[in-house]
Amino acid sequence: MAGNRRGERRNGGEASPIRLIAVAVILIGLVLVSLRLLPGSPFESSAAAKWGDAGSGTSDRPTGAGTDRSARQPSSPSPSPSPSLEPLPFVAKNLDLDIKGWYSWSVLDRRTGKIIGSKNMGETSTTASMIKAWIVADYLRRAADAGQTPSDAKLADATRIIRDSDNTRAEQFYNQVDRDASIKRLISMCKLTDSSVAPDRGWSRTALSPRDTARMGNCIVTGTAAGPKWTKWLLNEMKLVRGAGDFGIRKAFPAAEQKKIAIKNGWIDRTREQEMHINCLAIGDTWTMGVMVKYPINMGYDYGMKNCEKITEALLRPGT
């Protein structure tokens, strides 16, 4: 019996290390497997790293057909849309109006410099009294540049030229700004492209297009024409045009709006051409506009004056 017990202890002594080793190997394997599956572990498997923990709130693992991986990434702020400009009160269109003779129009967007107009907006007509806005502006700017302030009497004359279209006083101012040289300054300073001087034939014969009329209006409202000292004064006088010269573009607007629009118009019967030349300049808050018409002389002034307004009405945006 004693010998058998010794044999059993011997057999048991030989088997125990093997079993211990086996158990140790199994435990180590289980630990390694656990470490490979543990997120953030240095032994983490590539599959676990890719899909993460199904219970983690930061997992990139798809949860449905519509899941977008980028949706879980921090998003950069979207750029704010640039503010869009309010539309001008005019709509660019081809006009087919029942108007005898020639007519043309142009509008300049003061905010962008963009010009729209009729296909013939580069064709010219004689300005008549419309050019007086430039003559007064040129006189005022040159006086300020020379360090001079016009007398009250001179300013009263300028008022009569703008508000009442006084021809005698306009001729006096034209002489003081060196006549044709003044029109050359107009073309240069206001960057006109279609217009020209009528050498030794007076201010009334200056050739301007509707496109250049709108440019001249912009040149006035920006301060280039009259200079910083007198621009506000001149625009106010142009808003106060009265009597026979108060017609055309601004008459197409509601009464309350008309008071805000500066104008200078021109009208003359050209006996040599046997034509009436009617011209309209208007300056609004965000735009300038030129309209010109020519037609047989026997139709009178009123026909052209009303057609300046009619053309403007046809171009106005609904609801203006």
PDB file of N, CA, C and O in Angstrom, residues 261-306:
ATOM      1  N   ILE A 261     -35.782 112.927 -56.167  1.00  0.00           N
ATOM      2  CA  ILE A 261     -35.078 112.724 -57.443  1.00  0.00           C
ATOM      3  C   ILE A 261     -34.622 114.073 -58.010  1.00  0.00           C
ATOM      4  O   ILE A 261     -35.429 114.987 -58.208  1.00  0.00           O
ATOM      5  N   ALA A 262     -33.327 114.180 -58.248  1.00  0.00           N
ATOM      6  CA  ALA A 262     -32.755 115.391 -58.846  1.00  0.00           C
ATOM      7  C   ALA A 262     -32.834 115.279 -60.365  1.00  0.00           C
ATOM      8  O   ALA A 262     -32.572 114.207 -60.924  1.00  0.00           O
ATOM      9  N   ILE A 263     -33.165 116.390 -61.034  1.00  0.00           N
ATOM     10  CA  ILE A 263     -33.316 116.344 -62.491  1.00  0.00           C
ATOM     11  C   ILE A 263     -32.713 117.586 -63.144  1.00  0.00           C
ATOM     12  O   ILE A 263     -32.503 118.617 -62.510  1.00  0.00           O
ATOM     13  N   LYS A 264     -32.443 117.475 -64.432  1.00  0.00           N
ATOM     14  CA  LYS A 264     -32.207 118.630 -65.314  1.00  0.00           C
ATOM     15  C   LYS A 264     -32.566 118.191 -66.718  1.00  0.00           C
ATOM     16  O   LYS A 264     -32.009 117.211 -67.239  1.00  0.00           O
ATOM     17  N   ASN A 265     -33.503 118.876 -67.302  1.00  0.00           N
ATOM     18  CA  ASN A 265     -34.009 118.522 -68.625  1.00  0.00           C
ATOM     19  C   ASN A 265     -33.613 119.560 -69.667  1.00  0.00           C
ATOM     20  O   ASN A 265     -33.205 120.679 -69.332  1.00  0.00           O
ATOM     21  N   GLY A 266     -33.740 119.174 -70.922  1.00  0.00           N
ATOM     22  CA  GLY A 266     -33.463 120.080 -72.024  1.00  0.00           C
ATOM     23  C   GLY A 266     -34.522 119.939 -73.102  1.00  0.00           C
ATOM     24  O   GLY A 266     -34.983 118.828 -73.368  1.00  0.00           O
ATOM     25  N   TRP A 267     -34.893 121.054 -73.727  1.00  0.00           N
ATOM     26  CA  TRP A 267     -35.907 121.016 -74.793  1.00  0.00           C
ATOM     27  C   TRP A 267     -35.644 122.166 -75.764  1.00  0.00           C
ATOM     28  O   TRP A 267     -35.400 123.296 -75.374  1.00  0.00           O
ATOM     29  N   ILE A 268     -35.663 121.839 -77.042  1.00  0.00           N
ATOM     30  CA  ILE A 268     -35.377 122.861 -78.053  1.00  0.00           C
ATOM     31  C   ILE A 268     -35.921 122.417 -79.414  1.00  0.00           C
ATOM     32  O   ILE A 268     -35.981 121.231 -79.726  1.00  0.00           O
ATOM     33  N   ASP A 269     -36.337 123.392 -80.197  1.00  0.00           N
ATOM     34  CA  ASP A 269     -36.737 123.109 -81.581  1.00  0.00           C
ATOM     35  C   ASP A 269     -35.573 123.446 -82.495  1.00  0.00           C
ATOM     36  O   ASP A 269     -35.082 124.570 -82.504  1.00  0.00           O
ATOM     37  N   ARG A 270     -35.130 122.470 -83.249  1.00  0.00           N
ATOM     38  CA  ARG A 270     -33.999 122.624 -84.152  1.00  0.00           C
ATOM     39  C   ARG A 270     -34.540 122.885 -85.566  1.00  0.00           C
ATOM     40  O   ARG A 270     -34.947 121.956 -86.279  1.00  0.00           O
ATOM     41  N   THR A 271     -34.542 124.135 -85.935  1.00  0.00           N
ATOM     42  CA  THR A 271     -35.132 124.482 -87.232  1.00  0.00           C
ATOM     43  C   THR A 271     -34.312 123.928 -88.394  1.00  0.00           C
ATOM     44  O   THR A 271     -34.860 123.545 -89.422  1.00  0.00           O
ATOM     45  N   ARG A 272     -33.002 123.902 -88.213  1.00  0.00           N
ATOM     46  CA  ARG A 272     -32.160 123.392 -89.302  1.00  0.00           C
ATOM     47  C   ARG A 272     -32.449 121.928 -89.562  1.00  0.00           C
ATOM     48  O   ARG A 272     -32.539 121.492 -90.713  1.00  0.00           O
ATOM     49  N   GLU A 273     -32.606 121.142 -88.507  1.00  0.00           N
ATOM     50  CA  GLU A 273     -32.912 119.718 -88.660  1.00  0.00           C
ATOM     51  C   GLU A 273     -34.407 119.454 -88.768  1.00  0.00           C
ATOM     52  O   GLU A 273     -34.812 118.344 -89.072  1.00  0.00           O
ATOM     53  N   GLN A 274     -35.223 120.494 -88.477  1.00  0.00           N
ATOM     54  CA  GLN A 274     -36.676 120.348 -88.437  1.00  0.00           C
ATOM     55  C   GLN A 274     -37.084 119.242 -87.453  1.00  0.00           C
ATOM     56  O   GLN A 274     -37.950 118.416 -87.734  1.00  0.00           O
ATOM     57  N   GLU A 275     -36.433 119.291 -86.291  1.00  0.00           N
ATOM     58  CA  GLU A 275     -36.688 118.302 -85.238  1.00  0.00           C
ATOM     59  C   GLU A 275     -36.855 118.988 -83.887  1.00  0.00           C
ATOM     60  O   GLU A 275     -36.278 120.044 -83.646  1.00  0.00           O
ATOM     61  N   MET A 276     -37.613 118.323 -83.020  1.00  0.00           N
ATOM     62  CA  MET A 276     -37.641 118.668 -81.609  1.00  0.00           C
ATOM     63  C   MET A 276     -36.661 117.748 -80.898  1.00  0.00           C
ATOM     64  O   MET A 276     -36.674 116.530 -81.127  1.00  0.00           O
ATOM     65  N   HIS A 277     -35.803 118.310 -80.046  1.00  0.00           N
ATOM     66  CA  HIS A 277     -34.873 117.519 -79.243  1.00  0.00           C
ATOM     67  C   HIS A 277     -35.255 117.694 -77.771  1.00  0.00           C
ATOM     68  O   HIS A 277     -35.134 118.795 -77.216  1.00  0.00           O
ATOM     69  N   ILE A 278     -35.717 116.619 -77.151  1.00  0.00           N
ATOM     70  CA  ILE A 278     -36.135 116.640 -75.752  1.00  0.00           C
ATOM     71  C   ILE A 278     -35.254 115.643 -74.985  1.00  0.00           C
ATOM     72  O   ILE A 278     -35.137 114.477 -75.378  1.00  0.00           O
ATOM     73  N   ASN A 279     -34.641 116.120 -73.880  1.00  0.00           N
ATOM     74  CA  ASN A 279     -33.688 115.294 -73.136  1.00  0.00           C
ATOM     75  C   ASN A 279     -33.987 115.345 -71.638  1.00  0.00           C
ATOM     76  O   ASN A 279     -34.340 116.399 -71.106  1.00  0.00           O
ATOM     77  N   CYS A 280     -33.795 114.207 -70.980  1.00  0.00           N
ATOM     78  CA  CYS A 280     -34.098 114.115 -69.551  1.00  0.00           C
ATOM     79  C   CYS A 280     -32.951 113.441 -68.798  1.00  0.00           C
ATOM     80  O   CYS A 280     -32.507 112.353 -69.182  1.00  0.00           O
ATOM     81  N   LEU A 281     -32.520 114.093 -67.720  1.00  0.00           N
ATOM     82  CA  LEU A 281     -31.539 113.541 -66.789  1.00  0.00           C
ATOM     83  C   LEU A 281     -32.188 113.440 -65.416  1.00  0.00           C
ATOM     84  O   LEU A 281     -32.830 114.396 -64.966  1.00  0.00           O
ATOM     85  N   ALA A 282     -32.028 112.292 -64.742  1.00  0.00           N
ATOM     86  CA  ALA A 282     -32.542 112.137 -63.383  1.00  0.00           C
ATOM     87  C   ALA A 282     -31.529 111.375 -62.543  1.00  0.00           C
ATOM     88  O   ALA A 282     -30.829 110.481 -63.034  1.00  0.00           O
ATOM     89  N   ILE A 283     -31.472 111.742 -61.252  1.00  0.00           N
ATOM     90  CA  ILE A 283     -30.547 111.117 -60.297  1.00  0.00           C
ATOM     91  C   ILE A 283     -31.356 110.635 -59.100  1.00  0.00           C
ATOM     92  O   ILE A 283     -31.964 111.444 -58.383  1.00  0.00           O
ATOM     93  N   GLY A 284     -31.374 109.308 -58.888  1.00  0.00           N
ATOM     94  CA  GLY A 284     -32.055 108.726 -57.744  1.00  0.00           C
ATOM     95  C   GLY A 284     -31.073 108.289 -56.675  1.00  0.00           C
ATOM     96  O   GLY A 284     -29.872 108.540 -56.767  1.00  0.00           O
ATOM     97  N   ASP A 285     -31.577 107.611 -55.661  1.00  0.00           N
ATOM     98  CA  ASP A 285     -30.730 107.173 -54.551  1.00  0.00           C
ATOM     99  C   ASP A 285     -29.650 106.195 -54.998  1.00  0.00           C
ATOM    100  O   ASP A 285     -28.513 106.249 -54.522  1.00  0.00           O
ATOM    101  N   THR A 286     -29.993 105.279 -55.899  1.00  0.00           N
ATOM    102  CA  THR A 286     -29.050 104.233 -56.310  1.00  0.00           C
ATOM    103  C   THR A 286     -28.819 104.201 -57.815  1.00  0.00           C
ATOM    104  O   THR A 286     -28.138 103.307 -58.298  1.00  0.00           O
ATOM    105  N   TRP A 287     -29.329 105.167 -58.543  1.00  0.00           N
ATOM    106  CA  TRP A 287     -29.271 105.107 -60.001  1.00  0.00           C
ATOM    107  C   TRP A 287     -29.225 106.510 -60.606  1.00  0.00           C
ATOM    108  O   TRP A 287     -29.574 107.502 -59.970  1.00  0.00           O
ATOM    109  N   THR A 288     -28.782 106.556 -61.851  1.00  0.00           N
ATOM    110  CA  THR A 288     -28.933 107.751 -62.687  1.00  0.00           C
ATOM    111  C   THR A 288     -29.508 107.303 -64.016  1.00  0.00           C
ATOM    112  O   THR A 288     -29.295 106.158 -64.446  1.00  0.00           O
ATOM    113  N   MET A 289     -30.224 108.193 -64.687  1.00  0.00           N
ATOM    114  CA  MET A 289     -30.916 107.802 -65.914  1.00  0.00           C
ATOM    115  C   MET A 289     -30.899 108.922 -66.938  1.00  0.00           C
ATOM    116  O   MET A 289     -31.000 110.103 -66.590  1.00  0.00           O
ATOM    117  N   GLY A 290     -30.759 108.538 -68.193  1.00  0.00           N
ATOM    118  CA  GLY A 290     -30.871 109.474 -69.296  1.00  0.00           C
ATOM    119  C   GLY A 290     -31.876 108.979 -70.318  1.00  0.00           C
ATOM    120  O   GLY A 290     -31.878 107.800 -70.669  1.00  0.00           O
ATOM    121  N   VAL A 291     -32.754 109.865 -70.767  1.00  0.00           N
ATOM    122  CA  VAL A 291     -33.728 109.551 -71.826  1.00  0.00           C
ATOM    123  C   VAL A 291     -33.673 110.677 -72.845  1.00  0.00           C
ATOM    124  O   VAL A 291     -33.652 111.863 -72.474  1.00  0.00           O
ATOM    125  N   MET A 292     -33.655 110.321 -74.131  1.00  0.00           N
ATOM    126  CA  MET A 292     -33.633 111.314 -75.198  1.00  0.00           C
ATOM    127  C   MET A 292     -34.635 110.941 -76.277  1.00  0.00           C
ATOM    128  O   MET A 292     -34.791 109.752 -76.600  1.00  0.00           O
ATOM    129  N   VAL A 293     -35.290 111.953 -76.834  1.00  0.00           N
ATOM    130  CA  VAL A 293     -36.215 111.726 -77.951  1.00  0.00           C
ATOM    131  C   VAL A 293     -36.011 112.808 -79.005  1.00  0.00           C
ATOM    132  O   VAL A 293     -35.677 113.954 -78.686  1.00  0.00           O
ATOM    133  N   LYS A 294     -36.207 112.425 -80.258  1.00  0.00           N
ATOM    134  CA  LYS A 294     -36.189 113.363 -81.386  1.00  0.00           C
ATOM    135  C   LYS A 294     -37.368 113.016 -82.298  1.00  0.00           C
ATOM    136  O   LYS A 294     -37.622 111.842 -82.555  1.00  0.00           O
ATOM    137  N   TYR A 295     -38.041 114.037 -82.813  1.00  0.00           N
ATOM    138  CA  TYR A 295     -39.228 113.787 -83.647  1.00  0.00           C
ATOM    139  C   TYR A 295     -39.524 115.051 -84.463  1.00  0.00           C
ATOM    140  O   TYR A 295     -38.917 116.118 -84.226  1.00  0.00           O
ATOM    141  N   PRO A 296     -40.441 114.979 -85.403  1.00  0.00           N
ATOM    142  CA  PRO A 296     -40.717 116.133 -86.273  1.00  0.00           C
ATOM    143  C   PRO A 296     -41.073 117.395 -85.491  1.00  0.00           C
ATOM    144  O   PRO A 296     -41.804 117.360 -84.500  1.00  0.00           O
ATOM    145  N   ILE A 297     -40.547 118.521 -85.941  1.00  0.00           N
ATOM    146  CA  ILE A 297     -40.651 119.781 -85.219  1.00  0.00           C
ATOM    147  C   ILE A 297     -42.092 120.252 -85.051  1.00  0.00           C
ATOM    148  O   ILE A 297     -42.440 120.927 -84.074  1.00  0.00           O
ATOM    149  N   ASN A 298     -42.966 119.885 -85.985  1.00  0.00           N
ATOM    150  CA  ASN A 298     -44.343 120.385 -85.925  1.00  0.00           C
ATOM    151  C   ASN A 298     -45.186 119.704 -84.848  1.00  0.00           C
ATOM    152  O   ASN A 298     -46.347 120.063 -84.638  1.00  0.00           O
ATOM    153  N   MET A 299     -44.621 118.732 -84.125  1.00  0.00           N
ATOM    154  CA  MET A 299     -45.374 118.019 -83.088  1.00  0.00           C
ATOM    155  C   MET A 299     -45.296 118.713 -81.731  1.00  0.00           C
ATOM    156  O   MET A 299     -46.000 118.321 -80.792  1.00  0.00           O
ATOM    157  N   GLY A 300     -44.448 119.727 -81.610  1.00  0.00           N
ATOM    158  CA  GLY A 300     -44.416 120.528 -80.395  1.00  0.00           C
ATOM    159  C   GLY A 300     -43.651 119.891 -79.235  1.00  0.00           C
ATOM    160  O   GLY A 300     -43.256 118.725 -79.273  1.00  0.00           O
ATOM    161  N   TYR A 301     -43.445 120.696 -78.197  1.00  0.00           N
ATOM    162  CA  TYR A 301     -42.668 120.271 -77.036  1.00  0.00           C
ATOM    163  C   TYR A 301     -43.369 119.191 -76.209  1.00  0.00           C
ATOM    164  O   TYR A 301     -42.741 118.251 -75.728  1.00  0.00           O
ATOM    165  N   ASP A 302     -44.655 119.372 -76.007  1.00  0.00           N
ATOM    166  CA  ASP A 302     -45.371 118.529 -75.061  1.00  0.00           C
ATOM    167  C   ASP A 302     -45.290 117.048 -75.421  1.00  0.00           C
ATOM    168  O   ASP A 302     -45.224 116.192 -74.531  1.00  0.00           O
ATOM    169  N   TYR A 303     -45.237 116.758 -76.719  1.00  0.00           N
ATOM    170  CA  TYR A 303     -45.176 115.362 -77.162  1.00  0.00           C
ATOM    171  C   TYR A 303     -43.912 114.684 -76.625  1.00  0.00           C
ATOM    172  O   TYR A 303     -43.966 113.574 -76.080  1.00  0.00           O
ATOM    173  N   GLY A 304     -42.795 115.323 -76.740  1.00  0.00           N
ATOM    174  CA  GLY A 304     -41.537 114.738 -76.262  1.00  0.00           C
ATOM    175  C   GLY A 304     -41.447 114.695 -74.748  1.00  0.00           C
ATOM    176  O   GLY A 304     -40.935 113.732 -74.171  1.00  0.00           O
ATOM    177  N   MET A 305     -41.948 115.730 -74.096  1.00  0.00           N
ATOM    178  CA  MET A 305     -41.904 115.763 -72.634  1.00  0.00           C
ATOM    179  C   MET A 305     -42.697 114.604 -72.040  1.00  0.00           C
ATOM    180  O   MET A 305     -42.252 113.941 -71.098  1.00  0.00           O
ATOM    181  N   LYS A 306     -43.856 114.347 -72.607  1.00  0.00           N
ATOM    182  CA  LYS A 306     -44.679 113.237 -72.124  1.00  0.00           C
ATOM    183  C   LYS A 306     -44.042 111.887 -72.452  1.00  0.00           C
ATOM    184  O   LYS A 306     -44.184 110.926 -71.695  1.00  0.00           O
TER     185      LYS A 306
END
